[in-house]
Structure formats: structure tokens, C-alpha cells
Amino acid sequence: QVQLVESGGGLVQAGGSRRLSCVASGTIASIFTMAWYRQTPGTERQLVARINLRGSTVYAETVKGRFTISRDNAKNTVYLQMSSLKPEDTAVYYCNADIYSGALGQNNYWGQGTQVTVSS
């Protein structure tokens, strides 16, 4: 009933920038917290940044000052602007959202992930 679709991943050189986007579609009444996580092989998925309905943000220490999360509520979209990228930022990036769908209630959803590879 609800889908999250990420885009914007790819190969980027160290020091470069990249913007990820995630669009939510389907039966949506309201989107509460939206977030980006990342995961590398053999490790747990970790929070990168999250933003609530009012625009308050939280960042992982490893990305503070380099990444910026934002959202466009009219477009049901969350963005992650990544700058000063490092090879250690290489990961699959996943979008996550808490979505209220009326009769379907409130549920947590994940996107399919988008690979970001930072070359040194």
C-alpha cells in the first residue's frame, strides 16, 4: 500500500557530493519521521540522519557537518545531501519512514536501498 523509492546513488570521488532522494507513494495520510540509514556487508544498518514532521533533525556523529537531511512534505520526499564524501561513506543507503495511512494505521516502511560508492 505504501512504497518508498530511493534514487541518486552511484559512484563518486572522495571529496565530492551526491544527493539522494526518496519518494513515498501509496495510501498516505501523514508522514511522521523520515530517515536515512546505511549498511555495509556484515554490519548492522545504522542511522545516518532523521527528520521529523516539524523539521527537527538528528545526525550520526560520523556525518555531522557533511550531510544534510531535508524534506518536502508536499512531495512526500526526503533528501540527503552528502558533501565531502569519504571512502568510508560507501554503503547501501536506505530510506525509512513512519507513515499514517488512515484505516491502515501507522506503519514503518523501508525503501529498497541505493548503493553509494566513494572512490579514493
GROMACS .gro file of N, CA, C and O in nm:
model
  480
    1GLN      N    1   0.081  -0.121   0.000
    1GLN     CA    2   0.000   0.000   0.000
    1GLN      C    3   0.084   0.126   0.000
    1GLN      O    4   0.040   0.230  -0.047
    2VAL      N    5   0.203   0.117   0.058
    2VAL     CA    6   0.296   0.230   0.060
    2VAL      C    7   0.431   0.183   0.008
    2VAL      O    8   0.476   0.074   0.043
    3GLN      N    9   0.491   0.265  -0.075
    3GLN     CA   10   0.624   0.234  -0.128
    3GLN      C   11   0.717   0.352  -0.105
    3GLN      O   12   0.676   0.468  -0.116
    4LEU      N   13   0.843   0.319  -0.075
    4LEU     CA   14   0.949   0.418  -0.069
    4LEU      C   15   1.048   0.384  -0.178
    4LEU      O   16   1.095   0.270  -0.184
    5VAL      N   17   1.078   0.482  -0.262
    5VAL     CA   18   1.170   0.457  -0.373
    5VAL      C   19   1.284   0.558  -0.366
    5VAL      O   20   1.261   0.679  -0.376
    6GLU      N   21   1.405   0.504  -0.348
    6GLU     CA   22   1.524   0.589  -0.342
    6GLU      C   23   1.584   0.607  -0.481
    6GLU      O   24   1.569   0.521  -0.568
    7SER      N   25   1.657   0.716  -0.497
    7SER     CA   26   1.733   0.739  -0.619
    7SER      C   27   1.851   0.829  -0.586
    7SER      O   28   1.855   0.891  -0.479
    8GLY      N   29   1.947   0.834  -0.677
    8GLY     CA   30   2.060   0.923  -0.660
    8GLY      C   31   2.191   0.856  -0.625
    8GLY      O   32   2.295   0.922  -0.619
    9GLY      N   33   2.188   0.727  -0.601
    9GLY     CA   34   2.312   0.658  -0.568
    9GLY      C   35   2.403   0.648  -0.689
    9GLY      O   36   2.364   0.679  -0.802
   10GLY      N   37   2.525   0.605  -0.664
   10GLY     CA   38   2.621   0.588  -0.772
   10GLY      C   39   2.763   0.598  -0.723
   10GLY      O   40   2.789   0.590  -0.603
   11LEU      N   41   2.854   0.616  -0.817
   11LEU     CA   42   2.996   0.625  -0.788
   11LEU      C   43   3.038   0.771  -0.784
   11LEU      O   44   3.003   0.849  -0.874
   12VAL      N   45   3.110   0.808  -0.679
   12VAL     CA   46   3.156   0.946  -0.664
   12VAL      C   47   3.296   0.945  -0.608
   12VAL      O   48   3.332   0.855  -0.531
   13GLN      N   49   3.376   1.042  -0.645
   13GLN     CA   50   3.512   1.050  -0.594
   13GLN      C   51   3.514   1.109  -0.453
   13GLN      O   52   3.426   1.188  -0.416
   14ALA      N   53   3.614   1.070  -0.378
   14ALA     CA   54   3.631   1.126  -0.244
   14ALA      C   55   3.639   1.279  -0.254
   14ALA      O   56   3.703   1.333  -0.343
   15GLY      N   57   3.570   1.343  -0.159
   15GLY     CA   58   3.563   1.489  -0.160
   15GLY      C   59   3.446   1.544  -0.238
   15GLY      O   60   3.416   1.664  -0.229
   16GLY      N   61   3.380   1.458  -0.312
   16GLY     CA   62   3.268   1.502  -0.394
   16GLY      C   63   3.137   1.505  -0.319
   16GLY      O   64   3.132   1.483  -0.197
   17SER      N   65   3.031   1.534  -0.392
   17SER     CA   66   2.898   1.545  -0.334
   17SER      C   67   2.799   1.459  -0.411
   17SER      O   68   2.821   1.423  -0.527
   18ARG      N   69   2.690   1.428  -0.342
   18ARG     CA   70   2.584   1.347  -0.403
   18ARG      C   71   2.456   1.377  -0.327
   18ARG      O   72   2.459   1.398  -0.206
   19ARG      N   73   2.343   1.378  -0.400
   19ARG     CA   74   2.216   1.397  -0.333
   19ARG      C   75   2.127   1.275  -0.355
   19ARG      O   76   2.102   1.236  -0.469
   20LEU      N   77   2.081   1.218  -0.247
   20LEU     CA   78   1.986   1.108  -0.253
   20LEU      C   79   1.844   1.162  -0.233
   20LEU      O   80   1.823   1.257  -0.159
   21SER      N   81   1.751   1.096  -0.301
   21SER     CA   82   1.610   1.131  -0.287
   21SER      C   83   1.531   1.005  -0.254
   21SER      O   84   1.567   0.895  -0.296
   22CYS      N   85   1.421   1.024  -0.184
   22CYS     CA   86   1.332   0.912  -0.151
   22CYS      C   87   1.190   0.964  -0.157
   22CYS      O   88   1.154   1.056  -0.083
   23VAL      N   89   1.111   0.902  -0.244
   23VAL     CA   90   0.971   0.943  -0.260
   23VAL      C   91   0.880   0.836  -0.203
   23VAL      O   92   0.895   0.717  -0.236
   24ALA      N   93   0.785   0.879  -0.122
   24ALA     CA   94   0.684   0.788  -0.068
   24ALA      C   95   0.558   0.800  -0.152
   24ALA      O   96   0.516   0.910  -0.188
   25SER      N   97   0.497   0.685  -0.183
   25SER     CA   98   0.375   0.685  -0.262
   25SER      C   99   0.280   0.579  -0.208
   25SER      O  100   0.321   0.487  -0.137
   26GLY      N  101   0.153   0.594  -0.243
   26GLY     CA  102   0.052   0.498  -0.198
   26GLY      C  103  -0.051   0.565  -0.110
   26GLY      O  104  -0.079   0.683  -0.125
   27THR      N  105  -0.104   0.488  -0.018
   27THR     CA  106  -0.208   0.539   0.072
   27THR      C  107  -0.141   0.610   0.189
   27THR      O  108  -0.096   0.548   0.284
   28ILE      N  109  -0.133   0.742   0.178
   28ILE     CA  110  -0.061   0.823   0.276
   28ILE      C  111  -0.150   0.935   0.326
   28ILE      O  112  -0.196   1.018   0.248
   29ALA      N  113  -0.170   0.937   0.459
   29ALA     CA  114  -0.242   1.048   0.521
   29ALA      C  115  -0.144   1.147   0.581
   29ALA      O  116  -0.162   1.267   0.573
   30SER      N  117  -0.040   1.092   0.641
   30SER     CA  118   0.062   1.178   0.702
   30SER      C  119   0.191   1.099   0.715
   30SER      O  120   0.189   0.979   0.740
   31ILE      N  121   0.303   1.169   0.696
   31ILE     CA  122   0.435   1.108   0.714
   31ILE      C  123   0.501   1.174   0.834
   31ILE      O  124   0.520   1.296   0.835
   32PHE      N  125   0.533   1.097   0.932
   32PHE     CA  126   0.597   1.150   1.052
   32PHE      C  127   0.747   1.153   1.031
   32PHE      O  128   0.795   1.219   0.940
   33THR      N  129   0.824   1.080   1.108
   33THR     CA  130   0.969   1.083   1.093
   33THR      C  131   1.012   1.016   0.963
   33THR      O  132   0.961   0.910   0.927
   34MET      N  133   1.105   1.082   0.894
   34MET     CA  134   1.170   1.024   0.777
   34MET      C  135   1.319   1.017   0.806
   34MET      O  136   1.373   1.104   0.876
   35ALA      N  137   1.384   0.915   0.754
   35ALA     CA  138   1.524   0.895   0.793
   35ALA      C  139   1.601   0.825   0.682
   35ALA      O  140   1.544   0.764   0.592
   36TRP      N  141   1.732   0.838   0.692
   36TRP     CA  142   1.825   0.763   0.607
   36TRP      C  143   1.912   0.677   0.698
   36TRP      O  144   1.964   0.724   0.800
   37TYR      N  145   1.927   0.552   0.657
   37TYR     CA  146   2.018   0.458   0.721
   37TYR      C  147   2.118   0.411   0.616
   37TYR      O  148   2.097   0.429   0.496
   38ARG      N  149   2.225   0.350   0.662
   38ARG     CA  150   2.319   0.289   0.568
   38ARG      C  151   2.372   0.159   0.626
   38ARG      O  152   2.373   0.139   0.749
   39GLN      N  153   2.416   0.075   0.534
   39GLN     CA  154   2.462  -0.058   0.573
   39GLN      C  155   2.573  -0.103   0.481
   39GLN      O  156   2.564  -0.088   0.359
   40THR      N  157   2.677  -0.161   0.541
   40THR     CA  158   2.785  -0.224   0.465
   40THR      C  159   2.780  -0.374   0.492
   40THR      O  160   2.724  -0.417   0.594
   41PRO      N  161   2.839  -0.455   0.405
   41PRO     CA  162   2.831  -0.600   0.422
   41PRO      C  163   2.883  -0.646   0.558
   41PRO      O  164   2.989  -0.602   0.603
   42GLY      N  165   2.805  -0.730   0.623
   42GLY     CA  166   2.846  -0.787   0.751
   42GLY      C  167   2.823  -0.696   0.870
   42GLY      O  168   2.862  -0.731   0.982
   43THR      N  169   2.759  -0.582   0.848
   43THR     CA  170   2.733  -0.492   0.960
   43THR      C  171   2.584  -0.463   0.972
   43THR      O  172   2.507  -0.490   0.881
   44GLU      N  173   2.546  -0.409   1.085
   44GLU     CA  174   2.406  -0.372   1.106
   44GLU      C  175   2.376  -0.240   1.038
   44GLU      O  176   2.463  -0.155   1.021
   45ARG      N  177   2.250  -0.225   1.000
   45ARG     CA  178   2.206  -0.099   0.943
   45ARG      C  179   2.214   0.010   1.050
   45ARG      O  180   2.172  -0.011   1.165
   46GLN      N  181   2.270   0.123   1.013
   46GLN     CA  182   2.292   0.230   1.109
   46GLN      C  183   2.224   0.360   1.064
   46GLN      O  184   2.223   0.391   0.944
   47LEU      N  185   2.175   0.435   1.161
   47LEU     CA  186   2.113   0.562   1.131
   47LEU      C  187   2.217   0.662   1.081
   47LEU      O  188   2.323   0.677   1.141
   48VAL      N  189   2.183   0.730   0.972
   48VAL     CA  190   2.265   0.838   0.921
   48VAL      C  191   2.206   0.973   0.965
   48VAL      O  192   2.275   1.059   1.019
   49ALA      N  193   2.076   0.989   0.940
   49ALA     CA  194   2.009   1.115   0.977
   49ALA      C  195   1.859   1.091   0.978
   49ALA      O  196   1.810   1.004   0.906
   50ARG      N  197   1.788   1.170   1.058
   50ARG     CA  198   1.643   1.163   1.056
   50ARG      C  199   1.587   1.303   1.074
   50ARG      O  200   1.653   1.393   1.127
   51ILE      N  201   1.463   1.320   1.029
   51ILE     CA  202   1.396   1.450   1.035
   51ILE      C  203   1.250   1.427   1.069
   51ILE      O  204   1.186   1.338   1.011
   52ASN      N  205   1.199   1.504   1.163
   52ASN     CA  206   1.059   1.485   1.200
   52ASN      C  207   0.968   1.579   1.121
   52ASN      O  208   1.014   1.654   1.034
   53LEU      N  209   0.841   1.573   1.152
   53LEU     CA  210   0.742   1.649   1.075
   53LEU      C  211   0.767   1.799   1.085
   53LEU      O  212   0.737   1.874   0.991
   54ARG      N  213   0.824   1.842   1.198
   54ARG     CA  214   0.848   1.986   1.218
   54ARG      C  215   0.982   2.031   1.160
   54ARG      O  216   1.014   2.148   1.163
   55GLY      N  217   1.061   1.934   1.113
   55GLY     CA  218   1.189   1.968   1.054
   55GLY      C  219   1.308   1.957   1.147
   55GLY      O  220   1.420   1.991   1.109
   56SER      N  221   1.285   1.909   1.268
   56SER     CA  222   1.397   1.886   1.359
   56SER      C  223   1.479   1.767   1.312
   56SER      O  224   1.422   1.666   1.270
   57THR      N  225   1.610   1.781   1.321
   57THR     CA  226   1.699   1.680   1.264
   57THR      C  227   1.794   1.621   1.368
   57THR      O  228   1.827   1.684   1.469
   58VAL      N  229   1.835   1.499   1.340
   58VAL     CA  230   1.937   1.429   1.419
   58VAL      C  231   2.034   1.367   1.320
   58VAL      O  232   1.992   1.311   1.218
   59TYR      N  233   2.163   1.375   1.351
   59TYR     CA  234   2.266   1.319   1.263
   59TYR      C  235   2.359   1.226   1.340
   59TYR      O  236   2.388   1.248   1.458
   60ALA      N  237   2.409   1.126   1.270
   60ALA     CA  238   2.516   1.044   1.325
   60ALA      C  239   2.641   1.132   1.335
   60ALA      O  240   2.663   1.221   1.252
   61GLU      N  241   2.722   1.105   1.436
   61GLU     CA  242   2.842   1.185   1.457
   61GLU      C  243   2.934   1.181   1.335
   61GLU      O  244   3.001   1.279   1.303
   62THR      N  245   2.936   1.068   1.268
   62THR     CA  246   3.028   1.050   1.155
   62THR      C  247   2.993   1.135   1.034
   62THR      O  248   3.076   1.152   0.944
   63VAL      N  249   2.871   1.189   1.028
   63VAL     CA  250   2.832   1.267   0.911
   63VAL      C  251   2.798   1.411   0.945
   63VAL      O  252   2.770   1.491   0.854
   64LYS      N  253   2.802   1.446   1.071
   64LYS     CA  254   2.769   1.584   1.111
   64LYS      C  255   2.860   1.685   1.039
   64LYS      O  256   2.981   1.666   1.032
   65GLY      N  257   2.798   1.789   0.987
   65GLY     CA  258   2.873   1.893   0.917
   65GLY      C  259   2.900   1.861   0.771
   65GLY      O  260   2.944   1.947   0.695
   66ARG      N  261   2.872   1.736   0.729
   66ARG     CA  262   2.895   1.698   0.590
   66ARG      C  263   2.765   1.662   0.517
   66ARG      O  264   2.753   1.685   0.397
   67PHE      N  265   2.671   1.605   0.591
   67PHE     CA  266   2.544   1.562   0.531
   67PHE      C  267   2.431   1.651   0.583
   67PHE      O  268   2.434   1.697   0.698
   68THR      N  269   2.332   1.671   0.498
   68THR     CA  270   2.214   1.748   0.536
   68THR      C  271   2.089   1.674   0.492
   68THR      O  272   2.074   1.641   0.374
   69ILE      N  273   1.999   1.650   0.587
   69ILE     CA  274   1.871   1.588   0.555
   69ILE      C  275   1.765   1.696   0.547
   69ILE      O  276   1.766   1.793   0.625
   70SER      N  277   1.675   1.682   0.451
   70SER     CA  278   1.565   1.777   0.437
   70SER      C  279   1.445   1.702   0.381
   70SER      O  280   1.458   1.588   0.335
   71ARG      N  281   1.331   1.766   0.384
   71ARG     CA  282   1.211   1.701   0.332
   71ARG      C  283   1.120   1.803   0.267
   71ARG      O  284   1.121   1.922   0.302
   72ASP      N  285   1.043   1.754   0.171
   72ASP     CA  286   0.941   1.834   0.104
   72ASP      C  287   0.809   1.763   0.130
   72ASP      O  288   0.779   1.662   0.065
   73ASN      N  289   0.733   1.814   0.225
   73ASN     CA  290   0.611   1.744   0.265
   73ASN      C  291   0.506   1.742   0.153
   73ASN      O  292   0.428   1.648   0.142
   74ALA      N  293   0.507   1.843   0.069
   74ALA     CA  294   0.411   1.847  -0.042
   74ALA      C  295   0.439   1.737  -0.144
   74ALA      O  296   0.348   1.692  -0.214
   75LYS      N  297   0.564   1.694  -0.150
   75LYS     CA  298   0.603   1.591  -0.246
   75LYS      C  299   0.628   1.456  -0.181
   75LYS      O  300   0.671   1.362  -0.248
   76ASN      N  301   0.603   1.447  -0.050
   76ASN     CA  302   0.629   1.321   0.023
   76ASN      C  303   0.770   1.270  -0.002
   76ASN      O  304   0.792   1.151  -0.025
   77THR      N  305   0.865   1.361   0.001
   77THR     CA  306   1.003   1.330  -0.037
   77THR      C  307   1.100   1.372   0.072
   77THR      O  308   1.083   1.479   0.134
   78VAL      N  309   1.200   1.289   0.094
   78VAL     CA  310   1.310   1.323   0.182
   78VAL      C  311   1.439   1.317   0.102
   78VAL      O  312   1.454   1.234   0.012
   79TYR      N  313   1.529   1.408   0.135
   79TYR     CA  314   1.657   1.417   0.064
   79TYR      C  315   1.772   1.399   0.162
   79TYR      O  316   1.760   1.426   0.280
   80LEU      N  317   1.884   1.356   0.107
   80LEU     CA  318   2.008   1.353   0.183
   80LEU      C  319   2.116   1.413   0.095
   80LEU      O  320   2.158   1.351  -0.003
   81GLN      N  321   2.158   1.533   0.128
   81GLN     CA  322   2.267   1.598   0.057
   81GLN      C  323   2.397   1.558   0.125
   81GLN      O  324   2.416   1.586   0.244
   82MET      N  325   2.483   1.493   0.050
   82MET     CA  326   2.609   1.443   0.105
   82MET      C  327   2.723   1.520   0.043
   82MET      O  328   2.733   1.528  -0.081
   83SER      N  329   2.809   1.575   0.127
   83SER     CA  330   2.924   1.652   0.079
   83SER      C  331   3.050   1.601   0.146
   83SER      O  332   3.043   1.529   0.247
   84SER      N  333   3.164   1.640   0.091
   84SER     CA  334   3.294   1.597   0.146
   84SER      C  335   3.294   1.447   0.170
   84SER      O  336   3.335   1.399   0.277
   85LEU      N  337   3.250   1.374   0.071
   85LEU     CA  338   3.236   1.229   0.085
   85LEU      C  339   3.370   1.161   0.104
   85LEU      O  340   3.472   1.203   0.047
   86LYS      N  341   3.369   1.056   0.186
   86LYS     CA  342   3.488   0.978   0.217
   86LYS      C  343   3.465   0.834   0.175
   86LYS      O  344   3.350   0.788   0.169
   87PRO      N  345   3.572   0.760   0.149
   87PRO     CA  346   3.554   0.618   0.114
   87PRO      C  347   3.473   0.541   0.219
   87PRO      O  348   3.398   0.449   0.183
   88GLU      N  349   3.485   0.579   0.345
   88GLU     CA  350   3.410   0.509   0.450
   88GLU      C  351   3.261   0.540   0.447
   88GLU      O  352   3.183   0.480   0.523
   89ASP      N  353   3.218   0.631   0.362
   89ASP     CA  354   3.075   0.655   0.343
   89ASP      C  355   3.014   0.555   0.245
   89ASP      O  356   2.892   0.554   0.225
   90THR      N  357   3.097   0.475   0.183
   90THR     CA  358   3.049   0.373   0.090
   90THR      C  359   2.955   0.276   0.162
   90THR      O  360   2.990   0.220   0.266
   91ALA      N  361   2.835   0.261   0.109
   91ALA     CA  362   2.735   0.176   0.173
   91ALA      C  363   2.610   0.172   0.086
   91ALA      O  364   2.599   0.248  -0.011
   92VAL      N  365   2.519   0.085   0.123
   92VAL     CA  366   2.384   0.092   0.068
   92VAL      C  367   2.304   0.184   0.160
   92VAL      O  368   2.301   0.162   0.281
   93TYR      N  369   2.242   0.282   0.102
   93TYR     CA  370   2.165   0.380   0.179
   93TYR      C  371   2.017   0.347   0.165
   93TYR      O  372   1.965   0.330   0.054
   94TYR      N  373   1.950   0.341   0.279
   94TYR     CA  374   1.808   0.306   0.284
   94TYR      C  375   1.726   0.422   0.339
   94TYR      O  376   1.763   0.484   0.439
   95CYS      N  377   1.613   0.443   0.278
   95CYS     CA  378   1.516   0.540   0.326
   95CYS      C  379   1.419   0.468   0.421
   95CYS      O  380   1.385   0.350   0.400
   96ASN      N  381   1.377   0.539   0.524
   96ASN     CA  382   1.284   0.484   0.623
   96ASN      C  383   1.182   0.591   0.660
   96ASN      O  384   1.217   0.709   0.670
   97ALA      N  385   1.059   0.550   0.681
   97ALA     CA  386   0.957   0.649   0.716
   97ALA      C  387   0.846   0.586   0.800
   97ALA      O  388   0.809   0.469   0.779
   98ASP      N  389   0.796   0.666   0.892
   98ASP     CA  390   0.677   0.631   0.970
   98ASP      C  391   0.558   0.699   0.904
   98ASP      O  392   0.553   0.823   0.900
   99ILE      N  393   0.465   0.618   0.853
   99ILE     CA  394   0.357   0.672   0.772
   99ILE      C  395   0.222   0.630   0.826
   99ILE      O  396   0.200   0.511   0.856
  100TYR      N  397   0.134   0.728   0.839
  100TYR     CA  398  -0.003   0.702   0.880
  100TYR      C  399  -0.090   0.697   0.755
  100TYR      O  400  -0.090   0.790   0.674
  101SER      N  401  -0.162   0.585   0.740
  101SER     CA  402  -0.239   0.563   0.618
  101SER      C  403  -0.389   0.556   0.644
  101SER      O  404  -0.462   0.488   0.572
  102GLY      N  405  -0.435   0.625   0.748
  102GLY     CA  406  -0.578   0.625   0.776
  102GLY      C  407  -0.623   0.491   0.831
  102GLY      O  408  -0.576   0.447   0.934
  103ALA      N  409  -0.712   0.424   0.759
  103ALA     CA  410  -0.767   0.297   0.805
  103ALA      C  411  -0.659   0.190   0.822
  103ALA      O  412  -0.675   0.096   0.900
  104LEU      N  413  -0.547   0.205   0.751
  104LEU     CA  414  -0.437   0.108   0.762
  104LEU      C  415  -0.351   0.133   0.884
  104LEU      O  416  -0.262   0.052   0.915
  105GLY      N  417  -0.375   0.244   0.952
  105GLY     CA  418  -0.300   0.275   1.071
  105GLY      C  419  -0.162   0.331   1.039
  105GLY      O  420  -0.135   0.373   0.927
  106GLN      N  421  -0.074   0.329   1.140
  106GLN     CA  422   0.062   0.381   1.124
  106GLN      C  423   0.160   0.266   1.117
  106GLN      O  424   0.157   0.174   1.199
  107ASN      N  425   0.247   0.270   1.017
  107ASN     CA  426   0.346   0.164   0.997
  107ASN      C  427   0.481   0.223   0.961
  107ASN      O  428   0.491   0.338   0.917
  108ASN      N  429   0.583   0.142   0.977
  108ASN     CA  430   0.719   0.182   0.941
  108ASN      C  431   0.758   0.113   0.811
  108ASN      O  432   0.736  -0.008   0.796
  109TYR      N  433   0.814   0.189   0.719
  109TYR     CA  434   0.846   0.137   0.587
  109TYR      C  435   0.993   0.161   0.553
  109TYR      O  436   1.054   0.260   0.597
  110TRP      N  437   1.045   0.070   0.469
  110TRP     CA  438   1.182   0.081   0.418
  110TRP      C  439   1.179   0.086   0.266
  110TRP      O  440   1.096   0.021   0.202
  111GLY      N  441   1.274   0.161   0.211
  111GLY     CA  442   1.298   0.155   0.069
  111GLY      C  443   1.385   0.036   0.034
  111GLY      O  444   1.430  -0.038   0.123
  112GLN      N  445   1.413   0.019  -0.095
  112GLN     CA  446   1.490  -0.097  -0.141
  112GLN      C  447   1.640  -0.075  -0.130
  112GLN      O  448   1.718  -0.169  -0.141
  113GLY      N  449   1.681   0.049  -0.107
  113GLY     CA  450   1.822   0.079  -0.093
  113GLY      C  451   1.885   0.129  -0.222
  113GLY      O  452   1.844   0.090  -0.331
  114THR      N  453   1.984   0.215  -0.206
  114THR     CA  454   2.059   0.265  -0.322
  114THR      C  455   2.207   0.266  -0.285
  114THR      O  456   2.245   0.311  -0.176
  115GLN      N  457   2.289   0.212  -0.373
  115GLN     CA  458   2.432   0.198  -0.345
  115GLN      C  459   2.504   0.331  -0.370
  115GLN      O  460   2.488   0.392  -0.476
  116VAL      N  461   2.584   0.370  -0.273
  116VAL     CA  462   2.675   0.484  -0.289
  116VAL      C  463   2.817   0.431  -0.270
  116VAL      O  464   2.848   0.370  -0.168
  117THR      N  465   2.900   0.453  -0.370
  117THR     CA  466   3.038   0.409  -0.363
  117THR      C  467   3.128   0.531  -0.379
  117THR      O  468   3.116   0.605  -0.477
  118VAL      N  469   3.217   0.550  -0.281
  118VAL     CA  470   3.309   0.663  -0.283
  118VAL      C  471   3.449   0.611  -0.310
  118VAL      O  472   3.502   0.531  -0.232
  119SER      N  473   3.506   0.653  -0.420
  119SER     CA  474   3.639   0.607  -0.458
  119SER      C  475   3.746   0.702  -0.405
  119SER      O  476   3.727   0.823  -0.399
  120SER      N  477   3.859   0.642  -0.367
  120SER     CA  478   3.968   0.725  -0.311
  120SER      C  479   4.061   0.773  -0.420
  120SER      O  480   4.054   0.733  -0.534
   0.00000   0.00000   0.00000
